[in-house]
């Protein structure tokens, strides 16, 4: 085979091409400067802290609990290195790291096989290059591959079981630790304090290898790289150079269903509208942020024929049980129906309750309970 367009493949290259060929072209072929957003920089800062914390455990052959103080020190360094700002975001990261240290509990350097481990995996004519956040020894025939995620949303079971990234890690782990008959795979969801675990069968790994090689051949042979609008466009680090994104901001559409009895056409338009709505919603929030910053210095702005002012708002809460009792007595509606229609749980109060419950339930059970409630 002639010289390859890609010196190597990686999960990042594969997933970028899979999601949007134009983003792949701009990033890897045209080598445009990326504009990483705050979520990516924030995630990198957290990863840097966790990598150094555990690497120090290995280097010093340490056994014991991780230090919250050391985590904070490393976090300050990583925060500055990524150029992040904002008290609320800083507190989020601090809370995530404190929860991680507490949930991790005791560590032993002898149980950590690798941190930020590089691998090179041959797949057909390609070499797949990657890095695994962490690999732990479980027993004499089992290793545990862990990938840290700072996502707001948990993965569904289907997403976890079909993750190409985890399949790559499973293949790499088997190659680097051939004595391991079993490979456990986890996404450690840092915001939720939950490890979502899965495994892979031989058939799944064979399918992953075939898919990677097929995708790699597509990347090599592609003559055009069309943009593909998707829900992640608002976070794309090349959206400024994407004509499809610019058209989306202008509300331009490619799919308009003329015949609503054609369900295939209905579904295509619905998908496009959903993507546009997310892109436009994110842009609206960005513009409102600019206006809010100026309204912090002025009482009001009159722009483009519209008056903008900031107002203090208050909320009024009714005591639950007396209110439901009065309504049940007056309307005759059953208490269960009234509760379903009126009652909701305030997040801060719930978080405080879960924190207290965690002292009795233990961190693992409390984390699973929180994840279950978040999924509601």
Coordinates of C-alpha atoms in Angstrom, one line a residue:
X1 CA 0.0 0.0 0.0
X2 CA 1.3 3.5 -0.8
X3 CA 2.1 6.0 1.9
X4 CA -0.9 6.4 4.3
X5 CA -2.7 9.7 4.7
X6 CA -2.7 9.1 8.5
X7 CA 0.7 8.3 10.0
X8 CA -1.3 6.5 12.6
X9 CA -4.9 6.1 13.7
X10 CA -6.3 7.0 17.1
X11 CA -9.7 6.9 18.8
X12 CA -9.8 10.7 18.4
X13 CA -9.2 10.5 14.6
X14 CA -11.7 7.7 14.1
X15 CA -14.4 9.3 16.2
X16 CA -13.9 12.7 14.6
X17 CA -14.2 11.3 11.1
X18 CA -17.1 9.2 12.1
X19 CA -19.0 12.2 13.6
X20 CA -18.1 14.8 10.9
X21 CA -15.6 14.2 8.0
X22 CA -15.1 18.0 7.6
X23 CA -14.0 18.4 11.3
X24 CA -11.5 15.5 10.6
X25 CA -10.2 17.3 7.5
X26 CA -9.8 20.7 9.2
X27 CA -8.1 19.2 12.2
X28 CA -5.9 16.5 10.9
X29 CA -5.3 17.2 7.1
X30 CA -5.5 21.0 6.9
X31 CA -4.1 21.3 10.5
X32 CA -6.3 24.3 11.4
X33 CA -5.7 25.7 14.9
X34 CA -8.3 24.2 17.2
X35 CA -10.4 26.4 19.5
X36 CA -10.9 24.1 22.5
X37 CA -13.9 25.0 24.6
X38 CA -14.2 25.3 28.3
X39 CA -15.5 21.7 28.8
X40 CA -12.5 20.2 27.1
X41 CA -10.0 22.4 28.9
X42 CA -11.8 21.6 32.2
X43 CA -11.6 17.9 31.5
X44 CA -7.9 18.1 30.6
X45 CA -7.2 19.9 33.9
X46 CA -9.0 17.1 35.9
X47 CA -7.2 14.4 34.0
X48 CA -3.8 16.1 34.7
X49 CA -4.5 16.1 38.4
X50 CA -5.6 12.5 38.6
X51 CA -2.6 11.4 36.4
X52 CA -0.1 13.1 38.6
X53 CA -1.7 12.0 41.9
X54 CA -1.6 8.3 40.9
X55 CA 1.8 8.6 39.2
X56 CA 3.2 9.9 42.5
X57 CA 1.7 6.8 44.2
X58 CA 3.6 4.6 41.8
X59 CA 6.9 6.6 42.0
X60 CA 6.9 6.6 45.8
X61 CA 5.6 3.0 46.2
X62 CA 2.9 4.5 48.4
X63 CA 0.1 2.7 50.1
X64 CA -2.7 4.6 51.9
X65 CA -5.3 7.3 51.3
X66 CA -4.8 10.0 48.7
X67 CA -4.2 13.6 49.9
X68 CA -6.9 16.2 49.3
X69 CA -4.3 18.9 50.0
X70 CA -2.0 17.5 47.2
X71 CA -5.0 17.2 44.9
X72 CA -5.8 20.9 45.5
X73 CA -2.2 21.9 44.9
X74 CA -2.1 20.0 41.6
X75 CA -5.6 21.4 40.6
X76 CA -4.3 25.0 41.0
X77 CA -1.4 24.2 38.7
X78 CA -3.6 22.5 36.1
X79 CA -6.2 25.3 36.3
X80 CA -3.6 27.9 35.5
X81 CA -2.0 25.8 32.7
X82 CA -5.4 25.5 31.0
X83 CA -6.1 29.2 31.3
X84 CA -9.5 28.6 33.0
X85 CA -11.4 31.2 35.0
X86 CA -14.6 31.5 37.0
X87 CA -15.3 30.7 40.7
X88 CA -18.3 28.4 40.0
X89 CA -16.3 26.3 37.6
X90 CA -13.3 26.2 40.0
X91 CA -15.6 25.0 42.8
X92 CA -17.1 22.3 40.5
X93 CA -13.6 20.9 39.9
X94 CA -12.6 21.1 43.5
X95 CA -15.7 19.2 44.5
X96 CA -15.1 16.6 41.9
X97 CA -11.6 16.0 43.1
X98 CA -12.6 15.9 46.7
X99 CA -15.2 13.3 45.9
X100 CA -12.7 11.3 43.9
X101 CA -10.2 11.2 46.7
X102 CA -12.9 10.1 49.2
X103 CA -14.4 7.5 46.9
X104 CA -11.0 6.2 45.9
X105 CA -10.2 5.4 49.5
X106 CA -7.0 3.5 50.1
X107 CA -4.6 3.0 47.2
X108 CA -1.7 0.6 46.9
X109 CA 1.0 1.3 44.3
X110 CA 1.3 -2.5 43.7
X111 CA -2.3 -2.5 42.4
X112 CA -1.8 0.2 39.8
X113 CA -0.3 -1.3 36.7
X114 CA -0.2 1.9 34.6
X115 CA -1.2 5.5 34.4
X116 CA -1.6 7.3 31.1
X117 CA -0.3 4.2 29.4
X118 CA 0.6 4.5 25.7
X119 CA -0.3 1.7 23.4
X120 CA 0.3 0.9 19.7
X121 CA -2.1 -1.6 18.2
X122 CA -1.6 -3.1 14.7
X123 CA -4.9 -3.2 12.8
X124 CA -4.5 -4.4 9.2
X125 CA -2.1 -1.9 7.5
X126 CA -2.7 0.7 10.3
X127 CA -1.2 1.3 13.7
X128 CA -3.7 2.7 16.3
X129 CA -2.0 4.9 18.8
X130 CA -3.6 5.7 22.1
X131 CA -3.3 6.3 25.9
X132 CA -5.2 4.6 28.7
X133 CA -5.9 6.7 31.8
X134 CA -5.4 3.9 34.2
X135 CA -5.0 0.1 34.5
X136 CA -5.4 -1.7 37.8
X137 CA -4.5 -5.2 38.8
X138 CA -7.5 -7.1 40.1
X139 CA -6.2 -10.7 40.4
X140 CA -3.9 -13.0 38.7
X141 CA -6.1 -13.3 35.6
X142 CA -7.9 -9.9 35.6
X143 CA -7.0 -6.3 34.8
X144 CA -9.3 -3.3 35.2
X145 CA -9.1 -0.5 32.5
X146 CA -10.4 2.8 33.8
X147 CA -11.2 5.9 31.7
X148 CA -12.0 9.2 33.4
X149 CA -14.9 11.2 32.1
X150 CA -16.1 14.7 33.2
X151 CA -19.4 14.4 31.2
X152 CA -22.6 15.8 32.6
X153 CA -24.6 12.8 31.4
X154 CA -24.1 9.2 32.2
X155 CA -23.7 6.7 29.4
X156 CA -26.6 4.5 28.5
X157 CA -26.0 0.7 28.8
X158 CA -26.1 0.5 24.9
X159 CA -23.5 3.3 24.6
X160 CA -21.2 1.7 27.2
X161 CA -21.5 -1.8 25.6
X162 CA -20.8 -0.5 22.1
X163 CA -18.1 2.1 22.9
X164 CA -15.4 1.9 20.3
X165 CA -13.0 3.6 22.7
X166 CA -13.4 0.9 25.3
X167 CA -13.1 -1.8 22.7
X168 CA -9.8 -0.3 21.7
X169 CA -8.7 -0.3 25.3
X170 CA -9.7 -3.9 25.8
X171 CA -7.7 -5.0 22.7
X172 CA -4.6 -2.9 23.9
X173 CA -4.8 -4.3 27.4
X174 CA -4.9 -7.9 26.2
X175 CA -1.8 -7.2 24.1
X176 CA 0.1 -5.4 26.9
X177 CA -0.8 -7.9 29.7
X178 CA -1.2 -11.2 27.8
X179 CA -1.6 -13.1 31.1
X180 CA -4.9 -11.4 31.7
X181 CA -7.8 -13.7 30.8
X182 CA -10.3 -11.1 31.7
X183 CA -10.4 -7.3 31.1
X184 CA -12.9 -5.2 33.0
X185 CA -13.7 -1.8 31.4
X186 CA -15.0 1.2 33.3
X187 CA -15.9 4.8 32.6
X188 CA -15.3 6.7 35.9
X189 CA -17.9 9.4 35.7
X190 CA -16.3 12.1 37.8
X191 CA -19.3 14.4 38.2
X192 CA -21.4 11.6 39.4
X193 CA -18.9 9.6 41.4
X194 CA -20.0 6.4 39.5
X195 CA -17.9 3.8 37.6
X196 CA -20.0 2.4 34.7
X197 CA -18.6 -1.0 33.9
X198 CA -18.7 -3.3 30.9
X199 CA -16.8 -6.1 29.2
X200 CA -16.2 -7.3 25.7
X201 CA -16.6 -10.8 24.1
X202 CA -14.3 -12.2 21.5
X203 CA -16.9 -11.6 18.8
X204 CA -17.2 -7.9 19.8
X205 CA -13.5 -7.4 19.7
X206 CA -13.2 -9.0 16.3
X207 CA -16.0 -6.8 15.0
X208 CA -14.3 -3.7 16.5
X209 CA -11.0 -4.6 14.7
X210 CA -12.9 -5.0 11.4
X211 CA -14.7 -1.7 11.9
X212 CA -11.5 0.2 12.7
X213 CA -9.8 -1.1 9.6
X214 CA -12.9 -0.3 7.4
X215 CA -13.1 3.2 8.9
X216 CA -9.3 3.7 8.3
X217 CA -9.7 2.7 4.7
X218 CA -12.5 5.2 4.3
X219 CA -10.3 7.9 5.7
X220 CA -7.5 7.0 3.3
X221 CA -9.7 6.9 0.2
X222 CA -12.1 9.7 0.9
X223 CA -12.0 12.4 -1.9
X224 CA -14.4 14.8 -0.1
X225 CA -15.1 15.6 3.5
X226 CA -18.7 16.8 3.9
X227 CA -19.9 18.5 7.1
X228 CA -22.3 16.5 9.1
X229 CA -24.5 18.4 11.6
X230 CA -24.8 16.7 14.9
X231 CA -25.7 17.6 18.5
X232 CA -22.0 18.1 19.3
X233 CA -21.5 20.9 16.7
X234 CA -21.9 23.5 19.5
X235 CA -18.7 22.1 21.1
X236 CA -16.7 21.6 18.0
X237 CA -13.3 23.2 18.1
X238 CA -13.5 24.0 14.3
X239 CA -17.0 25.4 14.2
X240 CA -15.7 28.8 13.2
X241 CA -14.4 27.4 9.9
X242 CA -17.5 25.2 9.1
X243 CA -19.9 26.5 6.5
X244 CA -22.6 24.1 7.7
X245 CA -22.4 25.5 11.2
X246 CA -22.6 29.1 9.8
X247 CA -25.7 28.1 7.9
X248 CA -27.2 26.5 11.0
X249 CA -26.7 29.8 12.9
X250 CA -28.7 31.5 10.1
X251 CA -31.4 28.9 10.4
X252 CA -30.8 27.4 6.9
X253 CA -32.2 23.9 6.4
X254 CA -31.6 21.2 3.9
X255 CA -34.5 18.9 4.7
X256 CA -38.2 20.1 4.6
X257 CA -40.8 17.4 4.7
X258 CA -43.6 18.1 2.2
X259 CA -45.5 15.0 2.8
X260 CA -46.0 14.1 6.5
X261 CA -47.3 10.7 5.6
X262 CA -43.7 9.9 4.5
X263 CA -42.4 9.0 7.9
X264 CA -38.8 8.6 6.7
X265 CA -38.8 12.2 5.6
X266 CA -40.5 13.3 8.8
X267 CA -37.7 11.6 10.8
X268 CA -35.0 13.2 8.7
X269 CA -36.4 16.7 9.1
X270 CA -37.1 16.1 12.8
X271 CA -33.4 15.1 13.3
X272 CA -32.1 18.2 11.4
X273 CA -34.4 20.5 13.3
X274 CA -33.3 19.0 16.6
X275 CA -29.6 19.6 15.7
X276 CA -30.4 23.2 14.6
X277 CA -32.3 23.9 17.8
X278 CA -29.4 22.8 19.9
X279 CA -26.9 24.9 17.9
X280 CA -29.2 28.0 18.0
X281 CA -30.0 27.5 21.6
X282 CA -26.3 27.5 22.5
X283 CA -25.7 30.6 20.4
X284 CA -28.6 32.3 22.1
X285 CA -27.1 31.6 25.5
X286 CA -23.7 32.9 24.3
X287 CA -25.2 36.2 23.1
X288 CA -27.3 36.5 26.3
X289 CA -24.0 36.2 28.3
X290 CA -22.5 39.1 26.4
X291 CA -25.6 41.3 27.2
X292 CA -25.7 40.2 30.8
X293 CA -22.0 41.3 31.2
X294 CA -22.9 44.8 29.9
X295 CA -26.1 45.0 32.0
X296 CA -23.9 44.4 35.1
X297 CA -22.6 47.9 34.5
X298 CA -25.7 49.6 33.2
X299 CA -29.3 49.6 34.3
X300 CA -30.7 49.0 30.8
X301 CA -29.7 48.7 27.2
X302 CA -31.8 49.7 24.2
X303 CA -30.5 47.7 21.2
X304 CA -32.1 46.9 17.8
X305 CA -35.5 48.2 19.0
X306 CA -35.5 46.1 22.1
X307 CA -35.1 47.2 25.8
X308 CA -33.0 44.9 28.0
X309 CA -33.0 45.1 31.8
X310 CA -31.9 42.8 34.6
X311 CA -34.6 42.0 37.2
X312 CA -34.3 40.3 40.5
X313 CA -36.7 37.4 40.7
X314 CA -38.2 35.7 43.7
X315 CA -39.8 32.3 44.0
X316 CA -42.7 31.4 46.3
X317 CA -42.9 28.0 47.8
X318 CA -46.0 26.6 49.5
X319 CA -45.6 24.1 52.4
X320 CA -46.2 20.7 50.9
X321 CA -48.4 18.8 53.3
X322 CA -50.8 21.6 54.3
X323 CA -51.2 22.7 50.7
X324 CA -52.0 19.2 49.5
X325 CA -54.4 18.7 52.4
X326 CA -56.3 21.9 51.6
X327 CA -56.5 21.0 47.9
X328 CA -57.6 17.5 48.5
X329 CA -60.3 18.6 50.8
X330 CA -61.5 21.4 48.4
X331 CA -61.1 19.7 45.0
X332 CA -61.8 16.1 46.0
X333 CA -58.7 15.0 44.0
X334 CA -56.8 12.1 45.6
X335 CA -53.6 13.0 47.4
X336 CA -51.5 10.8 45.0
X337 CA -52.6 12.7 42.0
X338 CA -52.0 16.1 43.6
X339 CA -48.5 15.0 44.6
X340 CA -47.7 13.9 41.1
X341 CA -49.0 17.1 39.5
X342 CA -47.6 19.6 42.0
X343 CA -44.6 18.2 43.9
X344 CA -41.0 18.5 42.9
X345 CA -37.7 18.1 44.7
X346 CA -35.3 21.0 45.0
X347 CA -31.8 20.0 43.9
X348 CA -29.8 21.7 46.6
X349 CA -32.0 20.2 49.4
X350 CA -31.6 16.8 47.7
X351 CA -27.9 17.1 47.4
X352 CA -27.6 18.0 51.1
X353 CA -29.8 15.0 52.0
X354 CA -27.7 12.6 49.9
X355 CA -24.5 14.0 51.5
X356 CA -25.9 13.2 55.0
X357 CA -27.2 9.8 53.8
X358 CA -23.7 9.0 52.4
X359 CA -22.3 8.9 55.9
X360 CA -24.6 6.0 56.7
X361 CA -24.8 4.2 53.3
X362 CA -21.2 4.5 52.3
X363 CA -19.8 6.4 49.3
X364 CA -20.4 3.6 46.8
X365 CA -24.1 3.1 47.6
X366 CA -24.6 6.9 47.9
X367 CA -23.0 7.4 44.5
X368 CA -25.2 4.8 42.9
X369 CA -28.3 6.3 44.5
X370 CA -27.4 9.8 43.2
X371 CA -26.9 8.4 39.7
X372 CA -30.3 6.7 39.8
X373 CA -32.0 10.0 41.0
X374 CA -30.1 12.0 38.3
X375 CA -31.4 9.7 35.6
X376 CA -34.9 10.7 36.6

